[in-house]
């Protein structure tokens, strides 16, 4: 009886020990929706701490959406900057206090988006900084 109990306990232990499945880090397809009345030009996107996860979109017209861009990994927040038409001239703003950027993002402790297609809605309020109004998960990305 004692041997049967030990054998049953050992069998239960083996069956219950399985490797935890984690979702993959990516790839993630990201697009930008401009919800302002101003065109965004030379939009720079950084979706993670990796130097490979950077892209530039030449133009995101006012009230339009860019095409999807594939990144190896992406997080719910991204670093984004753009050229905007101010007055009669197109001005480039970088990561200073008075720029059209949402600043530098710390990706530490963020959960990645995994294999999805997502849309970031972006606008430029009076503060002259780009803001992300919301992240919209469009669909699960089907990889073959």
Short mmCIF file of N, CA and C in Angstrom, two decimals:
data_model
loop_
_atom_site.label_atom_id
_atom_site.label_comp_id
_atom_site.label_asym_id
_atom_site.label_seq_id
_atom_site.Cartn_x
_atom_site.Cartn_y
_atom_site.Cartn_z
N UNK A 1 0.82 -1.18 0.00
CA UNK A 1 0.00 0.00 0.00
C UNK A 1 0.87 1.26 0.00
N UNK A 2 1.96 1.19 0.81
CA UNK A 2 2.86 2.33 0.89
C UNK A 2 3.54 2.56 -0.45
N UNK A 3 3.94 1.50 -1.14
CA UNK A 3 4.57 1.62 -2.46
C UNK A 3 3.60 2.20 -3.49
N UNK A 4 2.35 1.79 -3.43
CA UNK A 4 1.34 2.30 -4.36
C UNK A 4 1.11 3.80 -4.14
N UNK A 5 1.08 4.22 -2.89
CA UNK A 5 0.89 5.64 -2.57
C UNK A 5 2.08 6.47 -3.07
N UNK A 6 3.29 6.00 -2.87
CA UNK A 6 4.49 6.70 -3.34
C UNK A 6 4.50 6.75 -4.86
N UNK A 7 4.16 5.65 -5.51
CA UNK A 7 4.12 5.61 -6.98
C UNK A 7 3.06 6.56 -7.52
N UNK A 8 1.89 6.60 -6.90
CA UNK A 8 0.82 7.50 -7.32
C UNK A 8 1.23 8.96 -7.10
N UNK A 9 1.87 9.26 -5.98
CA UNK A 9 2.34 10.62 -5.71
C UNK A 9 3.38 11.04 -6.74
N UNK A 10 4.31 10.16 -7.05
CA UNK A 10 5.35 10.44 -8.03
C UNK A 10 4.74 10.66 -9.41
N UNK A 11 3.75 9.87 -9.79
CA UNK A 11 3.08 10.01 -11.07
C UNK A 11 2.34 11.34 -11.15
N UNK A 12 1.65 11.72 -10.09
CA UNK A 12 0.95 13.02 -10.05
C UNK A 12 1.94 14.18 -10.17
N UNK A 13 3.07 14.05 -9.53
CA UNK A 13 4.09 15.09 -9.59
C UNK A 13 4.62 15.26 -11.01
N UNK A 14 4.87 14.17 -11.68
CA UNK A 14 5.38 14.23 -13.06
C UNK A 14 4.35 14.84 -14.00
N UNK A 15 3.09 14.46 -13.86
CA UNK A 15 2.04 14.96 -14.75
C UNK A 15 1.79 16.44 -14.52
N UNK A 16 1.85 16.89 -13.27
CA UNK A 16 1.55 18.28 -12.97
C UNK A 16 2.69 19.23 -13.31
N UNK A 17 3.89 18.74 -13.47
CA UNK A 17 5.04 19.57 -13.82
C UNK A 17 5.12 19.69 -15.33
N UNK A 18 4.73 20.81 -15.83
CA UNK A 18 4.88 21.04 -17.26
C UNK A 18 5.45 22.44 -17.46
N UNK A 19 6.07 22.62 -18.58
CA UNK A 19 6.70 23.90 -18.86
C UNK A 19 5.61 24.93 -19.17
N UNK A 20 5.75 26.11 -18.56
CA UNK A 20 4.80 27.18 -18.79
C UNK A 20 5.01 27.76 -20.19
N UNK A 21 3.93 27.93 -20.92
CA UNK A 21 4.03 28.47 -22.26
C UNK A 21 3.93 30.00 -22.19
N UNK A 22 4.89 30.65 -22.82
CA UNK A 22 4.88 32.10 -22.89
C UNK A 22 4.50 32.51 -24.30
N UNK A 23 3.82 33.63 -24.41
CA UNK A 23 3.51 34.13 -25.75
C UNK A 23 4.79 34.71 -26.35
N UNK A 24 4.93 34.66 -27.65
CA UNK A 24 6.14 35.18 -28.28
C UNK A 24 6.21 36.71 -28.16
N UNK A 25 7.43 37.23 -28.21
CA UNK A 25 7.61 38.67 -28.11
C UNK A 25 7.08 39.39 -29.35
N UNK A 26 7.04 38.74 -30.44
CA UNK A 26 6.59 39.40 -31.65
C UNK A 26 6.64 38.42 -32.80
N UNK A 27 6.50 38.88 -33.99
CA UNK A 27 6.50 40.28 -34.40
C UNK A 27 5.16 40.95 -34.13
N UNK A 28 5.19 42.28 -34.16
CA UNK A 28 4.00 43.09 -33.97
C UNK A 28 3.90 44.07 -35.13
N UNK A 29 2.72 44.17 -35.73
CA UNK A 29 2.47 45.15 -36.78
C UNK A 29 1.86 46.40 -36.15
N UNK A 30 2.48 47.55 -36.40
CA UNK A 30 2.06 48.81 -35.79
C UNK A 30 1.73 49.81 -36.90
N UNK A 31 0.67 50.57 -36.69
CA UNK A 31 0.38 51.68 -37.59
C UNK A 31 -0.01 52.89 -36.76
N UNK A 32 0.06 54.07 -37.38
CA UNK A 32 -0.22 55.33 -36.71
C UNK A 32 -1.46 55.96 -37.34
N UNK A 33 -2.40 56.38 -36.50
CA UNK A 33 -3.58 57.12 -36.95
C UNK A 33 -3.43 58.56 -36.47
N UNK A 34 -3.39 59.49 -37.41
CA UNK A 34 -3.28 60.91 -37.12
C UNK A 34 -4.69 61.47 -36.92
N UNK A 35 -5.03 61.90 -35.72
CA UNK A 35 -6.38 62.40 -35.44
C UNK A 35 -6.38 63.93 -35.29
N UNK A 36 -5.41 64.60 -35.96
CA UNK A 36 -5.34 66.06 -35.93
C UNK A 36 -5.66 66.63 -37.30
N UNK A 37 -5.66 67.95 -37.39
CA UNK A 37 -5.89 68.65 -38.65
C UNK A 37 -4.59 68.98 -39.36
N UNK A 38 -3.47 68.50 -38.85
CA UNK A 38 -2.14 68.79 -39.39
C UNK A 38 -1.48 67.50 -39.86
N UNK A 39 -0.80 67.56 -41.01
CA UNK A 39 -0.05 66.40 -41.50
C UNK A 39 1.17 66.16 -40.62
N UNK A 40 1.48 64.89 -40.39
CA UNK A 40 2.72 64.49 -39.73
C UNK A 40 3.68 64.04 -40.83
N UNK A 41 4.87 64.62 -40.86
CA UNK A 41 5.88 64.24 -41.84
C UNK A 41 7.10 63.67 -41.13
N UNK A 42 7.77 62.74 -41.80
CA UNK A 42 8.96 62.09 -41.23
C UNK A 42 8.71 61.62 -39.81
N UNK A 43 7.72 60.79 -39.65
CA UNK A 43 7.34 60.27 -38.34
C UNK A 43 8.32 59.18 -37.94
N UNK A 44 9.02 59.37 -36.83
CA UNK A 44 9.97 58.39 -36.31
C UNK A 44 9.31 57.63 -35.17
N UNK A 45 9.37 56.30 -35.25
CA UNK A 45 8.74 55.44 -34.25
C UNK A 45 9.79 54.52 -33.66
N UNK A 46 9.77 54.39 -32.36
CA UNK A 46 10.62 53.40 -31.66
C UNK A 46 9.70 52.63 -30.74
N UNK A 47 9.59 51.30 -30.97
CA UNK A 47 8.62 50.49 -30.25
C UNK A 47 9.20 49.69 -29.09
N UNK A 48 10.52 49.63 -28.97
CA UNK A 48 11.13 48.87 -27.87
C UNK A 48 12.54 49.40 -27.62
N UNK A 49 13.24 48.75 -26.70
CA UNK A 49 14.60 49.16 -26.38
C UNK A 49 15.60 48.72 -27.44
N UNK A 50 15.21 47.84 -28.36
CA UNK A 50 16.10 47.35 -29.42
C UNK A 50 16.30 48.43 -30.49
N UNK A 51 17.53 48.54 -30.98
CA UNK A 51 17.81 49.50 -32.05
C UNK A 51 17.16 49.10 -33.37
N UNK A 52 16.80 47.83 -33.53
CA UNK A 52 16.15 47.36 -34.76
C UNK A 52 14.68 47.78 -34.82
N UNK A 53 14.09 48.08 -33.69
CA UNK A 53 12.66 48.40 -33.65
C UNK A 53 12.42 49.91 -33.82
N UNK A 54 12.97 50.45 -34.91
CA UNK A 54 12.83 51.86 -35.24
C UNK A 54 12.41 51.94 -36.70
N UNK A 55 11.48 52.85 -37.00
CA UNK A 55 11.05 53.04 -38.39
C UNK A 55 10.68 54.49 -38.61
N UNK A 56 10.68 54.89 -39.88
CA UNK A 56 10.28 56.23 -40.27
C UNK A 56 9.18 56.14 -41.32
N UNK A 57 8.11 56.87 -41.08
CA UNK A 57 7.00 56.95 -42.04
C UNK A 57 7.09 58.34 -42.68
N UNK A 58 7.19 58.42 -44.00
CA UNK A 58 7.35 59.73 -44.65
C UNK A 58 6.19 60.70 -44.40
N UNK A 59 4.95 60.20 -44.42
CA UNK A 59 3.80 61.09 -44.27
C UNK A 59 2.62 60.33 -43.69
N UNK A 60 2.01 60.94 -42.68
CA UNK A 60 0.71 60.49 -42.17
C UNK A 60 -0.18 61.72 -42.25
N UNK A 61 -1.01 61.78 -43.27
CA UNK A 61 -1.85 62.95 -43.51
C UNK A 61 -2.86 63.13 -42.37
N UNK A 62 -3.40 64.33 -42.30
CA UNK A 62 -4.39 64.64 -41.27
C UNK A 62 -5.59 63.72 -41.40
N UNK A 63 -6.05 63.20 -40.29
CA UNK A 63 -7.21 62.30 -40.20
C UNK A 63 -7.07 61.06 -41.08
N UNK A 64 -5.85 60.53 -41.17
CA UNK A 64 -5.64 59.31 -41.93
C UNK A 64 -4.79 58.34 -41.10
N UNK A 65 -4.62 57.14 -41.64
CA UNK A 65 -3.89 56.08 -40.95
C UNK A 65 -2.79 55.56 -41.86
N UNK A 66 -1.63 55.32 -41.30
CA UNK A 66 -0.51 54.79 -42.08
C UNK A 66 -0.71 53.30 -42.34
N UNK A 67 0.15 52.75 -43.16
CA UNK A 67 0.17 51.30 -43.36
C UNK A 67 0.83 50.66 -42.14
N UNK A 68 0.62 49.36 -42.01
CA UNK A 68 1.27 48.62 -40.92
C UNK A 68 2.77 48.51 -41.18
N UNK A 69 3.54 48.61 -40.12
CA UNK A 69 4.98 48.38 -40.16
C UNK A 69 5.28 47.27 -39.17
N UNK A 70 6.05 46.28 -39.59
CA UNK A 70 6.36 45.13 -38.74
C UNK A 70 7.60 45.42 -37.89
N UNK A 71 7.46 45.17 -36.59
CA UNK A 71 8.55 45.30 -35.64
C UNK A 71 8.79 43.96 -34.97
N UNK A 72 10.03 43.69 -34.58
CA UNK A 72 10.34 42.43 -33.90
C UNK A 72 9.64 42.36 -32.55
N UNK A 73 9.55 43.52 -31.87
CA UNK A 73 8.92 43.57 -30.56
C UNK A 73 8.31 44.96 -30.38
N UNK A 74 7.17 45.04 -29.70
CA UNK A 74 6.54 46.33 -29.43
C UNK A 74 5.88 46.30 -28.06
N UNK A 75 5.79 47.46 -27.45
CA UNK A 75 5.18 47.63 -26.14
C UNK A 75 3.94 48.53 -26.27
N UNK A 76 3.11 48.61 -25.23
CA UNK A 76 1.92 49.45 -25.29
C UNK A 76 2.21 50.95 -25.41
N UNK A 77 3.44 51.34 -25.13
CA UNK A 77 3.85 52.73 -25.33
C UNK A 77 4.96 52.74 -26.36
N UNK A 78 5.06 53.85 -27.08
CA UNK A 78 6.14 53.97 -28.05
C UNK A 78 6.68 55.38 -28.03
N UNK A 79 7.89 55.52 -28.50
CA UNK A 79 8.50 56.83 -28.65
C UNK A 79 8.25 57.28 -30.08
N UNK A 80 7.69 58.48 -30.22
CA UNK A 80 7.33 58.97 -31.55
C UNK A 80 7.69 60.44 -31.67
N UNK A 81 8.20 60.82 -32.84
CA UNK A 81 8.47 62.23 -33.12
C UNK A 81 8.14 62.49 -34.59
N UNK A 82 7.91 63.76 -34.93
CA UNK A 82 7.49 64.07 -36.29
C UNK A 82 7.78 65.52 -36.63
N UNK A 83 7.77 65.81 -37.93
CA UNK A 83 7.82 67.18 -38.43
C UNK A 83 6.38 67.64 -38.62
N UNK A 84 6.09 68.85 -38.18
CA UNK A 84 4.76 69.41 -38.36
C UNK A 84 4.89 70.77 -39.02
N UNK A 85 3.86 71.16 -39.79
CA UNK A 85 3.84 72.46 -40.44
C UNK A 85 3.41 73.49 -39.42
N UNK A 86 4.31 74.41 -39.11
CA UNK A 86 4.03 75.49 -38.15
C UNK A 86 4.12 76.79 -38.92
N UNK A 87 3.00 77.51 -39.00
CA UNK A 87 2.97 78.71 -39.82
C UNK A 87 3.08 78.31 -41.28
N UNK A 88 4.08 78.83 -41.95
CA UNK A 88 4.30 78.50 -43.36
C UNK A 88 5.50 77.59 -43.57
N UNK A 89 6.13 77.15 -42.49
CA UNK A 89 7.33 76.33 -42.67
C UNK A 89 7.21 75.01 -41.93
N UNK A 90 7.86 74.03 -42.51
CA UNK A 90 7.93 72.70 -41.90
C UNK A 90 9.10 72.70 -40.94
N UNK A 91 8.85 72.47 -39.66
CA UNK A 91 9.90 72.54 -38.65
C UNK A 91 10.13 71.18 -38.03
N UNK A 92 11.40 70.87 -37.82
CA UNK A 92 11.78 69.61 -37.19
C UNK A 92 12.03 69.87 -35.72
N UNK A 93 11.37 69.11 -34.89
CA UNK A 93 11.54 69.24 -33.45
C UNK A 93 12.09 67.93 -32.91
N UNK A 94 13.05 68.03 -32.01
CA UNK A 94 13.66 66.84 -31.42
C UNK A 94 13.28 66.75 -29.95
N UNK A 95 14.00 65.98 -29.18
CA UNK A 95 13.63 65.71 -27.79
C UNK A 95 13.98 66.84 -26.84
N UNK A 96 13.65 68.08 -27.18
CA UNK A 96 13.80 69.21 -26.26
C UNK A 96 12.45 69.45 -25.57
N UNK A 97 12.39 70.44 -24.70
CA UNK A 97 11.14 70.70 -23.98
C UNK A 97 10.04 71.23 -24.89
N UNK A 98 10.40 71.93 -25.94
CA UNK A 98 9.40 72.48 -26.85
C UNK A 98 9.48 71.74 -28.18
N UNK A 99 9.08 70.51 -28.20
CA UNK A 99 9.18 69.71 -29.42
C UNK A 99 7.88 68.95 -29.68
N UNK A 100 7.77 68.47 -30.88
CA UNK A 100 6.64 67.62 -31.23
C UNK A 100 7.05 66.17 -31.04
N UNK A 101 7.22 65.77 -29.83
CA UNK A 101 7.57 64.40 -29.50
C UNK A 101 6.94 64.05 -28.17
N UNK A 102 6.74 62.80 -27.91
CA UNK A 102 6.19 62.43 -26.61
C UNK A 102 7.30 62.05 -25.65
N UNK A 103 8.55 62.30 -26.01
CA UNK A 103 9.67 62.08 -25.10
C UNK A 103 10.24 60.68 -25.19
N UNK A 104 11.14 60.39 -24.27
CA UNK A 104 11.82 59.11 -24.24
C UNK A 104 11.04 58.16 -23.33
N UNK A 105 10.77 56.98 -23.80
CA UNK A 105 9.99 56.00 -23.06
C UNK A 105 10.93 55.01 -22.38
N UNK A 106 10.66 54.72 -21.13
CA UNK A 106 11.39 53.68 -20.41
C UNK A 106 10.58 52.38 -20.55
N UNK A 107 11.11 51.41 -21.27
CA UNK A 107 10.39 50.17 -21.55
C UNK A 107 10.56 49.14 -20.44
N UNK A 108 11.26 49.48 -19.36
CA UNK A 108 11.47 48.55 -18.26
C UNK A 108 10.14 48.16 -17.63
N UNK A 109 9.95 46.90 -17.37
CA UNK A 109 8.77 46.33 -16.71
C UNK A 109 7.50 46.38 -17.55
N UNK A 110 7.56 46.73 -18.82
CA UNK A 110 6.38 46.72 -19.67
C UNK A 110 6.17 45.33 -20.25
N UNK A 111 4.93 44.97 -20.46
CA UNK A 111 4.58 43.70 -21.10
C UNK A 111 4.46 43.94 -22.60
N UNK A 112 5.15 43.16 -23.41
CA UNK A 112 5.12 43.37 -24.85
C UNK A 112 3.75 42.98 -25.42
N UNK A 113 3.49 43.49 -26.62
CA UNK A 113 2.19 43.28 -27.26
C UNK A 113 2.05 41.92 -27.93
N UNK A 114 3.13 41.23 -28.15
CA UNK A 114 3.14 39.90 -28.76
C UNK A 114 2.76 39.99 -30.23
N UNK A 115 2.14 38.95 -30.76
CA UNK A 115 1.83 38.89 -32.20
C UNK A 115 0.46 39.49 -32.46
N UNK A 116 0.44 40.80 -32.64
CA UNK A 116 -0.81 41.52 -32.88
C UNK A 116 -0.62 42.56 -33.97
N UNK A 117 -1.73 43.05 -34.46
CA UNK A 117 -1.77 44.24 -35.30
C UNK A 117 -2.45 45.31 -34.47
N UNK A 118 -1.76 46.45 -34.27
CA UNK A 118 -2.28 47.49 -33.40
C UNK A 118 -2.20 48.85 -34.09
N UNK A 119 -3.06 49.77 -33.62
CA UNK A 119 -3.08 51.14 -34.12
C UNK A 119 -2.90 52.08 -32.94
N UNK A 120 -1.97 53.01 -33.06
CA UNK A 120 -1.78 54.06 -32.06
C UNK A 120 -2.41 55.34 -32.60
N UNK A 121 -3.39 55.90 -31.89
CA UNK A 121 -3.98 57.18 -32.27
C UNK A 121 -3.13 58.29 -31.66
N UNK A 122 -2.66 59.21 -32.52
CA UNK A 122 -1.73 60.25 -32.10
C UNK A 122 -2.32 61.62 -32.42
N UNK A 123 -2.13 62.58 -31.50
CA UNK A 123 -2.57 63.95 -31.74
C UNK A 123 -1.53 64.91 -31.16
N UNK A 124 -1.63 66.18 -31.53
CA UNK A 124 -0.70 67.21 -31.05
C UNK A 124 -1.52 68.29 -30.34
N UNK A 125 -1.57 68.26 -29.00
CA UNK A 125 -2.32 69.28 -28.27
C UNK A 125 -1.56 70.61 -28.23
N UNK A 126 -2.09 71.56 -27.50
CA UNK A 126 -1.49 72.89 -27.40
C UNK A 126 -0.07 72.88 -26.83
N UNK A 127 0.28 71.85 -26.09
CA UNK A 127 1.60 71.80 -25.44
C UNK A 127 2.74 71.54 -26.42
N UNK A 128 2.44 71.38 -27.69
CA UNK A 128 3.43 71.12 -28.74
C UNK A 128 4.17 69.81 -28.55
N UNK A 129 3.56 68.85 -27.93
CA UNK A 129 4.11 67.51 -27.78
C UNK A 129 3.11 66.53 -28.37
N UNK A 130 3.63 65.53 -29.05
CA UNK A 130 2.74 64.49 -29.55
C UNK A 130 2.22 63.66 -28.39
N UNK A 131 0.96 63.33 -28.43
CA UNK A 131 0.35 62.51 -27.39
C UNK A 131 -0.32 61.31 -28.07
N UNK A 132 -0.29 60.18 -27.39
CA UNK A 132 -0.97 58.99 -27.86
C UNK A 132 -2.29 58.91 -27.10
N UNK A 133 -3.40 59.05 -27.82
CA UNK A 133 -4.69 59.05 -27.14
C UNK A 133 -5.12 57.66 -26.74
N UNK A 134 -4.88 56.67 -27.61
CA UNK A 134 -5.21 55.29 -27.24
C UNK A 134 -4.52 54.30 -28.15
N UNK A 135 -4.44 53.10 -27.63
CA UNK A 135 -3.90 51.95 -28.36
C UNK A 135 -5.08 51.06 -28.71
N UNK A 136 -5.24 50.78 -29.99
CA UNK A 136 -6.36 49.97 -30.45
C UNK A 136 -5.83 48.65 -30.98
N UNK A 137 -6.11 47.53 -30.30
CA UNK A 137 -5.72 46.24 -30.86
C UNK A 137 -6.66 45.88 -32.02
N UNK A 138 -6.11 45.77 -33.22
CA UNK A 138 -6.93 45.52 -34.40
C UNK A 138 -7.27 44.04 -34.55
N UNK A 139 -6.26 43.19 -34.56
CA UNK A 139 -6.48 41.75 -34.71
C UNK A 139 -5.23 41.00 -34.33
N UNK A 140 -5.40 39.72 -34.09
CA UNK A 140 -4.25 38.85 -33.82
C UNK A 140 -3.50 38.63 -35.12
N UNK A 141 -2.20 38.67 -35.06
CA UNK A 141 -1.36 38.48 -36.24
C UNK A 141 -1.19 36.99 -36.46
N UNK A 142 -1.56 36.50 -37.65
CA UNK A 142 -1.46 35.08 -37.95
C UNK A 142 -0.15 34.86 -38.70
N UNK A 143 0.74 34.10 -38.07
CA UNK A 143 2.02 33.79 -38.69
C UNK A 143 1.99 32.40 -39.28
N UNK A 144 2.59 32.24 -40.45
CA UNK A 144 2.57 30.95 -41.12
C UNK A 144 3.91 30.28 -41.01
#
